[in-house]
Amino acid sequence: MKRILITITTVLLAVLVPLRSFAVGGGDTTALTLSATATKRVPLPIVTPHKSPFWGKRTVQVGAGLVGAGVVLSTADLQTRQLRLDYLPNFRNHYDDYLQFAPAVAAYAMKLCGVESRSSWERMVVSDGLAVGSMLSVVYVVKYGLGRLRPDGSTHNSFPSGHTAMAFTSATILHKEYGHLSPWVSIASYAAATATGIGRSLNNRHWLSDIVVGAGVGILSTEFGYWLGDKIFKDRGLVRPTDDEWSPVRIGRNPSFVGVGIGHNLLVYDKSRFEALTPSGVGFNIEGAWFWSERLGVGGQFSVGRYADLIEKDILEGAEVSEPKALNSLSLKAGIYYNHPLAERWHLGAKVLAGVAKNHYLKNHLIDTATGTEVATITYDQTEHFAATTGLSLRYVAADNLGVRVAVDYNWMRTDYEVAQGGGAPQHYGSYRRPLTVSLAVDALLW
């Protein structure tokens, strides 16, 4: 079964990669067309890569940024796990055990099929071996040095996620060897790695910070392995320079994108009327848009998050909520997107979206502060209600097909609940909440 899954994934990645023409060497106009039906392969000349410092590479900077972000996001570990327990408490799927290897398997499958890669066989195998060895060394030293308990309580080797580190090592190998063929190679490889990391959280095997740091370790280890390979082999066995992958950004194109983001939900509310029972929480979103011009497009956003639980002050009247729980909500919205280029790498964005939101099941118990007895229950409505979002974003185009986006979204979400006291008829309450979401997202740019 494992071999079948790996084979299918390899074939899909290999088939979906468009083999296109590309220019050989900087300004040389000579082109080499790669074709699956080609009967004769034209050898590429050996070229010398640009000698950029290790920490000057953008992939290295991205990997280091992920390690730092993972440390910061450790404050959201408990909330992220609670979202998983609330929505998918029985999720069990082992796809992440196999998907972590898929990009590397695809790279070697393409190499076996004769598709010209960055490196010769000898150079590729040595560089990849150094990358995987570096990754495993770091992962296992930290895992068993820190001894962090997994969220499912099974073992004390949670941090960082080895599956995610392997997945991003695998993805970076494919990106470095075949990313020059098409941006879809890199997008597919990192999408598979991201799906692996998400699977580790859904399976309750890792905390959020384990996964994000694991991704950074995987990218850094691969860059380190290839850096050592370059030192060992120098120009021998090198077909294409590595720095081609970070060519200058081309402007004047339609900025279609798909992105994954994480943020914090702040709640804007009338403090004279409501009282917040719980603090604001973490939120996650998947967002994408198709632009028919450089400035206008249509798209949508799926989000899940935890929000401050508000209650009308006149309901309390000398009572308090025992062990209040945060309010979880799912939303799906679509609408208009606007993009305004500020400079070559900086873009200002705006959007107006409308759709539906649905609250997760939540029941709170109201306790009389004097007697300690329960006087009422508060139950939240789980039906779909209208929701809307308007927001601004600022994107930095780190590479031709990679963007980092900071967004601020102002949301409208209706929340209805009923208060049942004793044997009396329940009283219904409802209002629109206005959470403000500040998020950071990574975008695949589909120019």
PDB file of N, CA, C and O in Angstrom, residues 19 33-40:
ATOM      1  N   LEU A  19       7.036  20.916 -18.791  1.00  0.00           N
ATOM      2  CA  LEU A  19       8.418  21.025 -19.239  1.00  0.00           C
ATOM      3  C   LEU A  19       8.466  22.107 -20.303  1.00  0.00           C
ATOM      4  O   LEU A  19       7.883  21.984 -21.362  1.00  0.00           O
ATOM      5  N   THR A  33      14.794  23.162 -25.448  1.00  0.00           N
ATOM      6  CA  THR A  33      13.431  22.732 -25.197  1.00  0.00           C
ATOM      7  C   THR A  33      13.437  21.322 -24.634  1.00  0.00           C
ATOM      8  O   THR A  33      13.958  20.408 -25.264  1.00  0.00           O
ATOM      9  N   LEU A  34      12.855  21.199 -23.449  1.00  0.00           N
ATOM     10  CA  LEU A  34      12.716  19.889 -22.843  1.00  0.00           C
ATOM     11  C   LEU A  34      11.375  19.308 -23.246  1.00  0.00           C
ATOM     12  O   LEU A  34      10.352  19.925 -23.062  1.00  0.00           O
ATOM     13  N   SER A  35      11.360  18.123 -23.757  1.00  0.00           N
ATOM     14  CA  SER A  35      10.114  17.518 -24.210  1.00  0.00           C
ATOM     15  C   SER A  35      10.092  16.062 -23.823  1.00  0.00           C
ATOM     16  O   SER A  35      11.104  15.356 -23.903  1.00  0.00           O
ATOM     17  N   ALA A  36       8.918  15.610 -23.381  1.00  0.00           N
ATOM     18  CA  ALA A  36       8.766  14.205 -22.999  1.00  0.00           C
ATOM     19  C   ALA A  36       8.913  13.298 -24.207  1.00  0.00           C
ATOM     20  O   ALA A  36       9.167  12.103 -24.087  1.00  0.00           O
ATOM     21  N   THR A  37       8.720  13.841 -25.416  1.00  0.00           N
ATOM     22  CA  THR A  37       8.775  13.030 -26.626  1.00  0.00           C
ATOM     23  C   THR A  37      10.088  13.210 -27.373  1.00  0.00           C
ATOM     24  O   THR A  37      10.264  12.693 -28.455  1.00  0.00           O
ATOM     25  N   ALA A  38      11.003  13.983 -26.775  1.00  0.00           N
ATOM     26  CA  ALA A  38      12.259  14.244 -27.457  1.00  0.00           C
ATOM     27  C   ALA A  38      13.056  12.952 -27.614  1.00  0.00           C
ATOM     28  O   ALA A  38      13.140  12.143 -26.707  1.00  0.00           O
ATOM     29  N   THR A  39      13.657  12.780 -28.779  1.00  0.00           N
ATOM     30  CA  THR A  39      14.441  11.578 -29.036  1.00  0.00           C
ATOM     31  C   THR A  39      15.925  11.818 -28.830  1.00  0.00           C
ATOM     32  O   THR A  39      16.694  10.883 -28.715  1.00  0.00           O
ATOM     33  N   LYS A  40      16.322  13.095 -28.786  1.00  0.00           N
ATOM     34  CA  LYS A  40      17.733  13.416 -28.611  1.00  0.00           C
ATOM     35  C   LYS A  40      17.881  14.494 -27.557  1.00  0.00           C
ATOM     36  O   LYS A  40      17.227  15.521 -27.620  1.00  0.00           O
TER      37      LYS A  40
END
